[in-house]
PDB file of C-alpha atoms in Angstrom:
ATOM      1  CA  MET A  15      -9.289  28.275 -29.375  1.00 56.00           C
ATOM      2  CA  ASP A  16     -12.949  28.629 -28.336  1.00 74.00           C
ATOM      3  CA  LEU A  17     -14.245  28.099 -24.805  1.00 76.00           C
ATOM      4  CA  LEU A  18     -15.766  24.662 -25.528  1.00 81.00           C
ATOM      5  CA  THR A  19     -12.475  23.332 -26.869  1.00 82.00           C
ATOM      6  CA  MET A  20     -10.599  24.698 -23.866  1.00 76.00           C
ATOM      7  CA  LEU A  21     -13.064  23.092 -21.436  1.00 79.00           C
ATOM      8  CA  ASN A  22     -12.844  19.775 -23.257  1.00 82.00           C
ATOM      9  CA  ALA A  23      -9.046  19.847 -23.087  1.00 79.00           C
ATOM     10  CA  PHE A  24      -9.134  20.744 -19.389  1.00 76.00           C
ATOM     11  CA  PHE A  25     -11.549  17.965 -18.407  1.00 82.00           C
ATOM     12  CA  THR A  26      -9.656  15.453 -20.526  1.00 85.00           C
ATOM     13  CA  LYS A  27      -6.392  16.275 -18.762  1.00 83.00           C
ATOM     14  CA  PHE A  28      -8.123  16.285 -15.389  1.00 85.00           C
ATOM     15  CA  SER A  29      -9.619  12.829 -15.986  1.00 91.00           C
ATOM     16  CA  GLU A  30      -6.132  11.602 -16.936  1.00 90.00           C
ATOM     17  CA  LEU A  31      -4.780  13.069 -13.686  1.00 89.00           C
ATOM     18  CA  ILE A  32      -7.448  11.273 -11.631  1.00 93.00           C
ATOM     19  CA  ASN A  33      -6.769   8.015 -13.449  1.00 94.00           C
ATOM     20  CA  THR A  34      -3.034   8.303 -12.776  1.00 93.00           C
ATOM     21  CA  THR A  35      -3.754   9.250  -9.168  1.00 95.00           C
ATOM     22  CA  LEU A  36      -5.607   5.968  -8.679  1.00 96.00           C
ATOM     23  CA  VAL A  37      -2.636   4.071 -10.117  1.00 96.00           C
ATOM     24  CA  TYR A  38      -0.255   5.621  -7.580  1.00 95.00           C
ATOM     25  CA  SER A  39      -2.763   5.437  -4.728  1.00 97.00           C
ATOM     26  CA  THR A  40      -3.436   1.716  -4.952  1.00 98.00           C
ATOM     27  CA  ALA A  41      -0.204   0.507  -3.337  1.00 98.00           C
ATOM     28  CA  LEU A  42      -0.606   3.132  -0.602  1.00 97.00           C
ATOM     29  CA  ILE A  43      -4.152   1.927   0.114  1.00 98.00           C
ATOM     30  CA  PHE A  44      -2.952  -1.649   0.598  1.00 98.00           C
ATOM     31  CA  GLY A  45      -0.089  -0.540   2.835  1.00 98.00           C
ATOM     32  CA  ALA A  46      -2.273   1.786   4.908  1.00 98.00           C
ATOM     33  CA  LEU A  47      -4.936  -0.901   5.422  1.00 98.00           C
ATOM     34  CA  GLY A  48      -2.241  -3.322   6.551  1.00 98.00           C
ATOM     35  CA  GLY A  49      -0.985  -0.771   9.037  1.00 98.00           C
ATOM     36  CA  ILE A  50      -4.514  -0.187  10.338  1.00 98.00           C
ATOM     37  CA  TYR A  51      -5.046  -3.864  11.167  1.00 98.00           C
ATOM     38  CA  SER A  52      -1.726  -4.104  12.998  1.00 98.00           C
ATOM     39  CA  GLU A  53      -1.885  -0.825  14.877  1.00 97.00           C
ATOM     40  CA  ARG A  54      -5.571  -1.086  15.761  1.00 97.00           C
ATOM     41  CA  SER A  55      -4.555  -4.248  17.629  1.00 97.00           C
ATOM     42  CA  GLY A  56      -1.837  -2.357  19.501  1.00 97.00           C
ATOM     43  CA  VAL A  57       1.231  -3.421  17.488  1.00 98.00           C
ATOM     44  CA  VAL A  58       3.253  -0.630  15.857  1.00 97.00           C
ATOM     45  CA  ASN A  59       4.254  -1.662  12.348  1.00 96.00           C
ATOM     46  CA  ILE A  60       7.059   0.536  11.049  1.00 95.00           C
ATOM     47  CA  GLY A  61       7.903  -2.459   8.854  1.00 97.00           C
ATOM     48  CA  ILE A  62       5.227  -1.716   6.215  1.00 98.00           C
ATOM     49  CA  GLU A  63       8.056  -0.550   3.950  1.00 98.00           C
ATOM     50  CA  GLY A  64       9.820  -3.892   4.337  1.00 98.00           C
ATOM     51  CA  LEU A  65       6.600  -5.805   3.739  1.00 98.00           C
ATOM     52  CA  MET A  66       6.048  -3.889   0.520  1.00 98.00           C
ATOM     53  CA  VAL A  67       9.651  -4.483  -0.569  1.00 98.00           C
ATOM     54  CA  SER A  68       9.287  -8.223   0.031  1.00 98.00           C
ATOM     55  CA  GLY A  69       5.979  -8.252  -1.847  1.00 98.00           C
ATOM     56  CA  ALA A  70       7.401  -6.346  -4.793  1.00 98.00           C
ATOM     57  CA  PHE A  71      10.301  -8.814  -5.016  1.00 98.00           C
ATOM     58  CA  ALA A  72       8.220 -11.967  -4.640  1.00 98.00           C
ATOM     59  CA  SER A  73       5.627 -10.820  -7.168  1.00 98.00           C
ATOM     60  CA  ALA A  74       8.349 -10.226  -9.756  1.00 98.00           C
ATOM     61  CA  VAL A  75       9.911 -13.640  -9.123  1.00 98.00           C
ATOM     62  CA  GLY A  76       6.601 -15.502  -8.936  1.00 98.00           C
ATOM     63  CA  ALA A  77       5.236 -13.863 -12.081  1.00 98.00           C
ATOM     64  CA  TYR A  78       8.522 -14.448 -13.922  1.00 97.00           C
ATOM     65  CA  TYR A  79       8.622 -18.196 -13.235  1.00 97.00           C
ATOM     66  CA  ALA A  80       4.907 -18.508 -13.954  1.00 97.00           C
ATOM     67  CA  GLN A  81       5.552 -16.711 -17.217  1.00 96.00           C
ATOM     68  CA  GLU A  82       8.412 -19.138 -17.991  1.00 95.00           C
ATOM     69  CA  ALA A  83       5.991 -22.006 -17.297  1.00 96.00           C
ATOM     70  CA  ASN A  84       3.671 -20.606 -19.991  1.00 94.00           C
ATOM     71  CA  MET A  85       0.893 -19.631 -17.599  1.00 94.00           C
ATOM     72  CA  GLY A  86       0.180 -16.558 -19.696  1.00 91.00           C
ATOM     73  CA  ILE A  87      -2.360 -14.125 -18.269  1.00 93.00           C
ATOM     74  CA  TRP A  88      -2.362 -16.028 -14.971  1.00 96.00           C
ATOM     75  CA  SER A  89       1.254 -15.042 -14.307  1.00 97.00           C
ATOM     76  CA  PRO A  90       0.481 -11.702 -12.572  1.00 97.00           C
ATOM     77  CA  TRP A  91      -2.052 -13.445 -10.322  1.00 98.00           C
ATOM     78  CA  ILE A  92       0.576 -16.006  -9.368  1.00 98.00           C
ATOM     79  CA  GLY A  93       2.826 -13.013  -8.618  1.00 98.00           C
ATOM     80  CA  LEU A  94       0.198 -11.564  -6.276  1.00 98.00           C
ATOM     81  CA  LEU A  95      -0.098 -14.859  -4.423  1.00 98.00           C
ATOM     82  CA  THR A  96       3.663 -15.299  -3.984  1.00 98.00           C
ATOM     83  CA  ALA A  97       3.929 -11.674  -2.809  1.00 98.00           C
ATOM     84  CA  MET A  98       1.378 -12.252  -0.073  1.00 98.00           C
ATOM     85  CA  LEU A  99       3.031 -15.468   1.102  1.00 98.00           C
ATOM     86  CA  PHE A 100       6.569 -14.044   1.113  1.00 98.00           C
ATOM     87  CA  ALA A 101       5.521 -10.879   2.964  1.00 98.00           C
ATOM     88  CA  LEU A 102       3.701 -13.101   5.437  1.00 98.00           C
ATOM     89  CA  ILE A 103       7.072 -14.532   6.520  1.00 98.00           C
ATOM     90  CA  PHE A 104       8.393 -11.083   7.453  1.00 98.00           C
ATOM     91  CA  ALA A 105       5.138 -10.224   9.207  1.00 98.00           C
ATOM     92  CA  LEU A 106       5.435 -13.439  11.227  1.00 98.00           C
ATOM     93  CA  ILE A 107       8.971 -12.471  12.286  1.00 98.00           C
ATOM     94  CA  HIS A 108       7.658  -9.104  13.469  1.00 98.00           C
ATOM     95  CA  ALA A 109       4.767 -10.758  15.305  1.00 98.00           C
ATOM     96  CA  VAL A 110       6.977 -13.294  17.096  1.00 98.00           C
ATOM     97  CA  ALA A 111       9.478 -10.616  18.117  1.00 97.00           C
ATOM     98  CA  THR A 112       6.940  -8.097  19.391  1.00 97.00           C
ATOM     99  CA  ILE A 113       4.118 -10.267  20.736  1.00 97.00           C
ATOM    100  CA  SER A 114       5.827 -13.414  21.994  1.00 96.00           C
ATOM    101  CA  PHE A 115       9.178 -11.919  22.995  1.00 96.00           C
ATOM    102  CA  LYS A 116       7.882  -8.391  23.731  1.00 95.00           C
ATOM    103  CA  ALA A 117      10.652  -6.720  21.719  1.00 96.00           C
ATOM    104  CA  ASN A 118      10.468  -2.982  21.115  1.00 96.00           C
ATOM    105  CA  GLN A 119       7.949  -2.680  18.288  1.00 97.00           C
ATOM    106  CA  VAL A 120       9.579   0.264  16.559  1.00 96.00           C
ATOM    107  CA  ILE A 121      13.009  -1.373  16.546  1.00 97.00           C
ATOM    108  CA  SER A 122      11.527  -4.635  15.287  1.00 98.00           C
ATOM    109  CA  GLY A 123       9.836  -2.790  12.433  1.00 97.00           C
ATOM    110  CA  VAL A 124      13.079  -1.059  11.486  1.00 97.00           C
ATOM    111  CA  VAL A 125      14.827  -4.437  11.489  1.00 97.00           C
ATOM    112  CA  ILE A 126      12.138  -5.823   9.173  1.00 98.00           C
ATOM    113  CA  ASN A 127      12.798  -2.964   6.766  1.00 98.00           C
ATOM    114  CA  PHE A 128      16.538  -3.609   6.677  1.00 97.00           C
ATOM    115  CA  LEU A 129      16.096  -7.377   6.577  1.00 98.00           C
ATOM    116  CA  ALA A 130      13.666  -7.241   3.654  1.00 98.00           C
ATOM    117  CA  ALA A 131      15.917  -4.870   1.709  1.00 97.00           C
ATOM    118  CA  GLY A 132      18.991  -7.060   2.255  1.00 97.00           C
ATOM    119  CA  VAL A 133      17.354 -10.440   1.680  1.00 97.00           C
ATOM    120  CA  THR A 134      15.548  -9.414  -1.500  1.00 98.00           C
ATOM    121  CA  LEU A 135      18.635  -7.806  -3.045  1.00 96.00           C
ATOM    122  CA  TYR A 136      20.681 -10.914  -2.219  1.00 97.00           C
ATOM    123  CA  LEU A 137      18.057 -13.230  -3.708  1.00 97.00           C
ATOM    124  CA  VAL A 138      17.817 -11.131  -6.862  1.00 97.00           C
ATOM    125  CA  LYS A 139      21.547 -11.595  -7.426  1.00 96.00           C
ATOM    126  CA  VAL A 140      21.320 -15.328  -6.699  1.00 96.00           C
ATOM    127  CA  LEU A 141      18.315 -15.968  -8.933  1.00 96.00           C
ATOM    128  CA  PHE A 142      19.274 -13.685 -11.810  1.00 95.00           C
ATOM    129  CA  ASN A 143      23.004 -14.330 -12.203  1.00 93.00           C
ATOM    130  CA  GLY A 144      24.280 -11.353 -10.240  1.00 92.00           C
ATOM    131  CA  ALA A 145      21.973  -8.816 -11.879  1.00 91.00           C
ATOM    132  CA  GLY A 146      20.805  -5.779  -9.955  1.00 89.00           C
ATOM    133  CA  GLN A 147      17.165  -6.371 -10.798  1.00 95.00           C
ATOM    134  CA  THR A 148      14.805  -9.111 -11.898  1.00 97.00           C
ATOM    135  CA  GLU A 149      13.987  -9.821 -15.536  1.00 96.00           C
ATOM    136  CA  THR A 150      11.413  -7.471 -17.030  1.00 96.00           C
ATOM    137  CA  LEU A 151       8.024  -9.149 -17.019  1.00 97.00           C
ATOM    138  CA  LYS A 152       6.176  -9.636 -20.287  1.00 94.00           C
ATOM    139  CA  GLU A 153       2.898 -10.474 -18.578  1.00 94.00           C
ATOM    140  CA  VAL A 154       1.685  -7.780 -16.185  1.00 97.00           C
ATOM    141  CA  PHE A 155      -1.744  -6.430 -15.342  1.00 97.00           C
ATOM    142  CA  SER A 156      -3.557  -4.362 -17.917  1.00 96.00           C
ATOM    143  CA  LYS A 157      -6.375  -1.964 -17.158  1.00 96.00           C
ATOM    144  CA  TRP A 158      -9.934  -3.239 -17.002  1.00 96.00           C
ATOM    145  CA  GLU A 159     -12.741  -1.170 -18.450  1.00 94.00           C
ATOM    146  CA  ILE A 160     -16.049  -1.462 -16.622  1.00 93.00           C
ATOM    147  CA  PRO A 161     -18.747  -1.940 -19.289  1.00 92.00           C
ATOM    148  CA  ILE A 162     -21.031   1.047 -19.849  1.00 91.00           C
ATOM    149  CA  LEU A 163     -19.557   3.036 -16.937  1.00 91.00           C
ATOM    150  CA  SER A 164     -16.194   3.412 -18.679  1.00 91.00           C
ATOM    151  CA  LYS A 165     -17.966   5.125 -21.588  1.00 91.00           C
ATOM    152  CA  ILE A 166     -19.201   8.028 -19.465  1.00 93.00           C
ATOM    153  CA  PRO A 167     -17.403  11.158 -20.736  1.00 91.00           C
ATOM    154  CA  TYR A 168     -14.393  12.087 -18.580  1.00 89.00           C
ATOM    155  CA  ILE A 169     -15.699  10.264 -15.476  1.00 92.00           C
ATOM    156  CA  GLY A 170     -15.555   6.882 -17.205  1.00 93.00           C
ATOM    157  CA  TYR A 171     -11.856   7.100 -18.022  1.00 93.00           C
ATOM    158  CA  ALA A 172     -11.017   8.636 -14.655  1.00 92.00           C
ATOM    159  CA  PHE A 173     -12.670   6.020 -12.421  1.00 94.00           C
ATOM    160  CA  PHE A 174     -13.725   2.980 -14.444  1.00 95.00           C
ATOM    161  CA  ASN A 175     -10.625   2.230 -16.507  1.00 95.00           C
ATOM    162  CA  ALA A 176      -8.240   0.932 -13.862  1.00 97.00           C
ATOM    163  CA  TYR A 177      -5.980  -1.975 -12.977  1.00 98.00           C
ATOM    164  CA  PRO A 178      -7.651  -4.931 -11.236  1.00 97.00           C
ATOM    165  CA  THR A 179      -5.532  -4.240  -8.157  1.00 98.00           C
ATOM    166  CA  THR A 180      -7.200  -0.828  -7.842  1.00 98.00           C
ATOM    167  CA  TYR A 181     -10.644  -2.405  -7.766  1.00 97.00           C
ATOM    168  CA  ILE A 182      -9.391  -4.950  -5.212  1.00 98.00           C
ATOM    169  CA  ALA A 183      -7.979  -2.161  -3.023  1.00 98.00           C
ATOM    170  CA  LEU A 184     -11.256  -0.235  -3.051  1.00 97.00           C
ATOM    171  CA  ILE A 185     -13.228  -3.376  -2.227  1.00 98.00           C
ATOM    172  CA  LEU A 186     -10.835  -4.103   0.651  1.00 98.00           C
ATOM    173  CA  VAL A 187     -11.461  -0.631   2.083  1.00 98.00           C
ATOM    174  CA  ALA A 188     -15.162  -1.490   2.342  1.00 98.00           C
ATOM    175  CA  ILE A 189     -14.394  -4.959   3.723  1.00 98.00           C
ATOM    176  CA  THR A 190     -11.987  -3.528   6.307  1.00 98.00           C
ATOM    177  CA  TYR A 191     -14.566  -1.002   7.457  1.00 98.00           C
ATOM    178  CA  TYR A 192     -17.148  -3.761   7.826  1.00 98.00           C
ATOM    179  CA  VAL A 193     -14.757  -6.120   9.619  1.00 98.00           C
ATOM    180  CA  LEU A 194     -13.484  -3.499  12.069  1.00 98.00           C
ATOM    181  CA  PHE A 195     -16.779  -1.879  12.968  1.00 97.00           C
ATOM    182  CA  LYS A 196     -19.523  -4.424  12.229  1.00 97.00           C
ATOM    183  CA  THR A 197     -18.132  -7.802  13.322  1.00 98.00           C
ATOM    184  CA  PRO A 198     -17.233  -9.413  16.661  1.00 97.00           C
ATOM    185  CA  PHE A 199     -13.671  -9.955  15.418  1.00 98.00           C
ATOM    186  CA  GLY A 200     -13.315  -6.252  14.683  1.00 98.00           C
ATOM    187  CA  LEU A 201     -14.617  -5.344  18.121  1.00 97.00           C
ATOM    188  CA  ARG A 202     -12.110  -7.706  19.742  1.00 97.00           C
ATOM    189  CA  LEU A 203      -9.279  -6.361  17.605  1.00 98.00           C
ATOM    190  CA  ARG A 204     -10.045  -2.771  18.542  1.00 97.00           C
ATOM    191  CA  SER A 205     -10.471  -3.699  22.193  1.00 97.00           C
ATOM    192  CA  VAL A 206      -7.006  -5.268  22.473  1.00 97.00           C
ATOM    193  CA  GLY A 207      -5.580  -2.116  20.915  1.00 97.00           C
ATOM    194  CA  GLU A 208      -7.351   0.116  23.420  1.00 96.00           C
ATOM    195  CA  HIS A 209      -7.376  -1.874  26.659  1.00 95.00           C
ATOM    196  CA  PRO A 210      -5.914  -5.390  26.360  1.00 96.00           C
ATOM    197  CA  SER A 211      -6.272  -6.144  30.076  1.00 93.00           C
ATOM    198  CA  ALA A 212     -10.004  -5.454  30.010  1.00 94.00           C
ATOM    199  CA  ALA A 213     -10.357  -7.495  26.823  1.00 95.00           C
ATOM    200  CA  ASP A 214      -8.492 -10.387  28.443  1.00 94.00           C
ATOM    201  CA  THR A 215     -10.777 -10.396  31.457  1.00 92.00           C
ATOM    202  CA  VAL A 216     -13.802 -11.049  29.225  1.00 93.00           C
ATOM    203  CA  GLY A 217     -12.135 -13.940  27.436  1.00 94.00           C
ATOM    204  CA  VAL A 218     -10.537 -12.258  24.400  1.00 96.00           C
ATOM    205  CA  LYS A 219      -7.296 -13.979  23.383  1.00 96.00           C
ATOM    206  CA  VAL A 220      -5.091 -10.899  23.150  1.00 97.00           C
ATOM    207  CA  LYS A 221      -2.020 -12.554  21.661  1.00 96.00           C
ATOM    208  CA  ARG A 222      -4.052 -14.529  19.140  1.00 97.00           C
ATOM    209  CA  ILE A 223      -5.846 -11.390  17.941  1.00 98.00           C
ATOM    210  CA  ARG A 224      -2.587  -9.460  17.681  1.00 98.00           C
ATOM    211  CA  TYR A 225      -0.894 -12.256  15.753  1.00 98.00           C
ATOM    212  CA  THR A 226      -3.816 -12.371  13.341  1.00 98.00           C
ATOM    213  CA  ALA A 227      -3.754  -8.601  12.849  1.00 98.00           C
ATOM    214  CA  VAL A 228      -0.010  -8.462  12.173  1.00 98.00           C
ATOM    215  CA  LEU A 229      -0.233 -11.356   9.721  1.00 98.00           C
ATOM    216  CA  ILE A 230      -3.082  -9.622   7.897  1.00 98.00           C
ATOM    217  CA  SER A 231      -0.862  -6.540   7.665  1.00 98.00           C
ATOM    218  CA  GLY A 232       1.763  -8.759   6.033  1.00 98.00           C
ATOM    219  CA  LEU A 233      -0.683 -10.009   3.415  1.00 98.00           C
ATOM    220  CA  LEU A 234      -1.838  -6.477   2.602  1.00 98.00           C
ATOM    221  CA  GLY A 235       1.675  -5.021   2.628  1.00 98.00           C
ATOM    222  CA  GLY A 236       2.743  -7.734   0.202  1.00 98.00           C
ATOM    223  CA  LEU A 237      -0.165  -6.819  -2.070  1.00 98.00           C
ATOM    224  CA  GLY A 238       0.937  -3.187  -1.967  1.00 98.00           C
ATOM    225  CA  GLY A 239       4.450  -4.002  -3.109  1.00 98.00           C
ATOM    226  CA  ALA A 240       3.193  -6.416  -5.763  1.00 98.00           C
ATOM    227  CA  THR A 241       0.915  -3.725  -7.157  1.00 98.00           C
ATOM    228  CA  ILE A 242       3.873  -1.494  -7.976  1.00 98.00           C
ATOM    229  CA  THR A 243       5.788  -4.298  -9.686  1.00 98.00           C
ATOM    230  CA  LEU A 244       2.852  -5.704 -11.640  1.00 98.00           C
ATOM    231  CA  THR A 245       1.369  -2.420 -12.859  1.00 97.00           C
ATOM    232  CA  THR A 246       4.099   0.215 -12.960  1.00 94.00           C
ATOM    233  CA  THR A 247       7.691  -1.057 -13.061  1.00 95.00           C
ATOM    234  CA  SER A 248       7.355  -4.608 -14.503  1.00 96.00           C
ATOM    235  CA  ALA A 249      10.511  -5.584 -12.582  1.00 97.00           C
ATOM    236  CA  PHE A 250      11.999  -5.401  -9.101  1.00 98.00           C
ATOM    237  CA  SER A 251      15.158  -3.573  -8.035  1.00 95.00           C
ATOM    238  CA  HIS A 252      16.420  -2.070  -4.776  1.00 92.00           C
ATOM    239  CA  ASN A 253      14.600   1.223  -5.457  1.00 93.00           C
ATOM    240  CA  THR A 254      11.242  -0.135  -6.622  1.00 96.00           C
ATOM    241  CA  ILE A 255       9.423   0.862  -3.435  1.00 96.00           C
ATOM    242  CA  SER A 256      11.464   3.982  -2.580  1.00 90.00           C
ATOM    243  CA  GLY A 257       9.675   4.925   0.623  1.00 91.00           C
ATOM    244  CA  GLN A 258       6.127   4.066  -0.464  1.00 95.00           C
ATOM    245  CA  GLY A 259       5.699   2.068   2.740  1.00 96.00           C
ATOM    246  CA  PHE A 260       6.437   5.128   4.846  1.00 94.00           C
ATOM    247  CA  ILE A 261       4.000   7.195   2.794  1.00 93.00           C
ATOM    248  CA  ALA A 262       1.398   4.465   3.387  1.00 96.00           C
ATOM    249  CA  MET A 263       2.051   4.813   7.129  1.00 94.00           C
ATOM    250  CA  ALA A 264       1.568   8.557   6.807  1.00 91.00           C
ATOM    251  CA  ALA A 265      -1.762   7.904   5.056  1.00 94.00           C
ATOM    252  CA  MET A 266      -2.772   5.626   7.925  1.00 95.00           C
ATOM    253  CA  ILE A 267      -1.953   8.282  10.538  1.00 92.00           C
ATOM    254  CA  PHE A 268      -3.442  11.138   8.523  1.00 90.00           C
ATOM    255  CA  GLY A 269      -6.561   8.989   8.079  1.00 93.00           C
ATOM    256  CA  LYS A 270      -6.705   8.501  11.880  1.00 92.00           C
ATOM    257  CA  TRP A 271      -6.431   4.708  11.708  1.00 96.00           C
ATOM    258  CA  HIS A 272      -9.760   4.545   9.872  1.00 96.00           C
ATOM    259  CA  PRO A 273     -10.051   2.727   6.500  1.00 98.00           C
ATOM    260  CA  VAL A 274     -12.071   5.469   4.817  1.00 97.00           C
ATOM    261  CA  GLY A 275      -9.786   8.185   6.172  1.00 95.00           C
ATOM    262  CA  ALA A 276      -6.750   6.202   5.021  1.00 96.00           C
ATOM    263  CA  LEU A 277      -8.300   5.899   1.564  1.00 97.00           C
ATOM    264  CA  GLY A 278      -8.680   9.666   1.333  1.00 95.00           C
ATOM    265  CA  ALA A 279      -5.134  10.245   2.547  1.00 93.00           C
ATOM    266  CA  ALA A 280      -3.736   7.648   0.122  1.00 96.00           C
ATOM    267  CA  VAL A 281      -5.517   9.360  -2.767  1.00 95.00           C
ATOM    268  CA  PHE A 282      -4.077  12.691  -1.609  1.00 91.00           C
ATOM    269  CA  PHE A 283      -0.526  11.333  -1.592  1.00 91.00           C
ATOM    270  CA  GLY A 284      -1.168   9.474  -4.842  1.00 93.00           C
ATOM    271  CA  MET A 285      -2.199  12.726  -6.488  1.00 90.00           C
ATOM    272  CA  ALA A 286       1.033  14.332  -5.282  1.00 86.00           C
ATOM    273  CA  GLN A 287       2.925  11.635  -7.183  1.00 85.00           C
ATOM    274  CA  ALA A 288       0.653  11.901 -10.221  1.00 86.00           C
ATOM    275  CA  LEU A 289       1.246  15.662 -10.360  1.00 80.00           C
ATOM    276  CA  ASN A 290       4.915  14.898 -10.908  1.00 74.00           C
ATOM    277  CA  ASN A 291       4.065  13.374 -14.288  1.00 70.00           C
ATOM    278  CA  PHE A 292       1.187  15.729 -15.018  1.00 72.00           C
ATOM    279  CA  MET A 293       3.220  18.908 -14.575  1.00 70.00           C
ATOM    280  CA  ARG A 294       5.791  17.750 -17.108  1.00 63.00           C
ATOM    281  CA  LEU A 295       3.179  18.239 -19.818  1.00 59.00           C
ATOM    282  CA  PHE A 296       3.276  21.999 -19.321  1.00 62.00           C
ATOM    283  CA  GLU A 297       5.906  24.310 -20.732  1.00 61.00           C
ATOM    284  CA  PHE A 298       6.540  26.145 -17.457  1.00 59.00           C
ATOM    285  CA  SER A 299       7.613  22.910 -15.753  1.00 62.00           C
ATOM    286  CA  LYS A 300      10.809  22.874 -17.830  1.00 66.00           C
ATOM    287  CA  ASN A 301      12.086  25.676 -15.621  1.00 71.00           C
ATOM    288  CA  ILE A 302      11.514  23.605 -12.465  1.00 72.00           C
ATOM    289  CA  PRO A 303      14.364  21.240 -11.509  1.00 73.00           C
ATOM    290  CA  GLN A 304      13.188  17.640 -11.781  1.00 71.00           C
ATOM    291  CA  GLU A 305      14.519  16.948  -8.291  1.00 71.00           C
ATOM    292  CA  PHE A 306      11.884  19.295  -6.841  1.00 73.00           C
ATOM    293  CA  LEU A 307       9.092  17.416  -8.619  1.00 70.00           C
ATOM    294  CA  TYR A 308      10.390  14.083  -7.335  1.00 75.00           C
ATOM    295  CA  MET A 309      10.581  15.535  -3.817  1.00 79.00           C
ATOM    296  CA  LEU A 310       6.935  16.675  -3.816  1.00 74.00           C
ATOM    297  CA  PRO A 311       5.284  13.480  -2.414  1.00 76.00           C
ATOM    298  CA  TYR A 312       7.875  13.169   0.366  1.00 79.00           C
ATOM    299  CA  VAL A 313       7.728  16.850   1.318  1.00 81.00           C
ATOM    300  CA  LEU A 314       3.939  16.649   1.494  1.00 77.00           C
ATOM    301  CA  THR A 315       4.264  13.539   3.665  1.00 76.00           C
ATOM    302  CA  ILE A 316       6.450  15.409   6.157  1.00 80.00           C
ATOM    303  CA  LEU A 317       4.181  18.461   6.187  1.00 79.00           C
ATOM    304  CA  VAL A 318       1.030  16.390   6.647  1.00 74.00           C
ATOM    305  CA  LEU A 319       2.545  14.343   9.448  1.00 72.00           C
ATOM    306  CA  ALA A 320       3.819  17.466  11.170  1.00 74.00           C
ATOM    307  CA  GLY A 321       0.310  18.888  11.173  1.00 71.00           C
ATOM    308  CA  ALA A 322      -1.661  15.686  11.769  1.00 62.00           C
ATOM    309  CA  VAL A 323       0.244  13.708  14.368  1.00 58.00           C
ATOM    310  CA  GLY A 324      -0.691  15.980  17.238  1.00 60.00           C
ATOM    311  CA  ARG A 325      -4.401  15.802  16.399  1.00 66.00           C
ATOM    312  CA  ALA A 326      -4.592  12.122  15.451  1.00 69.00           C
ATOM    313  CA  LYS A 327      -5.366   9.890  18.427  1.00 83.00           C
ATOM    314  CA  ALA A 328      -3.668   6.528  18.171  1.00 88.00           C
ATOM    315  CA  PRO A 329      -5.073   3.387  19.842  1.00 93.00           C
ATOM    316  CA  SER A 330      -4.414   3.709  23.580  1.00 92.00           C
ATOM    317  CA  ALA A 331      -2.318   0.545  23.932  1.00 94.00           C
ATOM    318  CA  LEU A 332      -0.343   1.073  20.717  1.00 95.00           C
ATOM    319  CA  GLY A 333       3.290   0.082  21.213  1.00 93.00           C
ATOM    320  CA  GLU A 334       2.749  -1.549  24.596  1.00 91.00           C
ATOM    321  CA  PRO A 335       3.542  -5.296  24.841  1.00 91.00           C
ATOM    322  CA  TYR A 336       0.815  -7.118  26.739  1.00 86.00           C
ATOM    323  CA  ASP A 337       1.841  -8.840  29.950  1.00 78.00           C
ATOM    324  CA  PRO A 338      -1.050 -10.783  31.586  1.00 78.00           C
ATOM    325  CA  GLY A 339       0.761 -10.572  34.935  1.00 67.00           C
ATOM    326  CA  LYS A 340       0.459  -6.776  35.020  1.00 64.00           C
ATOM    327  CA  ARG A 341      -3.306  -6.335  34.878  1.00 57.00           C
TER     328      ARG A 341
END
């Protein structure tokens, strides 16, 4: 095999790895952005996992019934919408508990995770005659090729041949950056996460801003779960999410609560998952137990958090319920 052939094979495989990385990163981007909105406002949201579980379930159910109603290619979009609305319910529960009733935010988030897991599994059995998972969807998202750009050798397949949810996630990173750092709403949101008392004294409605931020996190978390169902698994079961919400939280922390940093961290963790599939193509990987390959994303999550948490500065008022009487 000559050098040119070897280089062509290498770049082809590398472009496939990047493309797969984007597939696995998309759900993490949505989850991390949701966490940023909530935690920038001062509300810890451990419940991102539960929001993604609820979104994955609702997208499967919504897309299935839309498919049964002969909505064709619109079915996955209906699934996205139902995912956002269903996850919004769980986000509202978290907001009421932590903002209105000043419950411990970490405990509330853990409850959301357990509640979402239990409710969705119960509803799956009710709606699908006791089955352990939803029906496999016939209509799911397919990849969109960007004209002209997708034809660029190697780069085109790597970056411009992706699911629509990937493009949406990347656009939302830019929108989130603009909203947080270039708009009055973003300034108010960050202020209530840093010093709610000071924000209150200048007329910022602290509770209203925090409610809005947590509800936005619900919408985005639901999108993250829906992405996995509508692009990767085509069905929902109890292990569809499998800790992706916690990895999204790790991406948020590793990215220092910044949308661009979270994007980079999500891509890093997405590549760790993509490597699991990529390494199976090589002969040497047959000598590596599959369990070790499956562990890779979670081990990297632990290692990154262990090294990043001490250096990452969270919003000053994160986790502290706001009491106007204690200014």
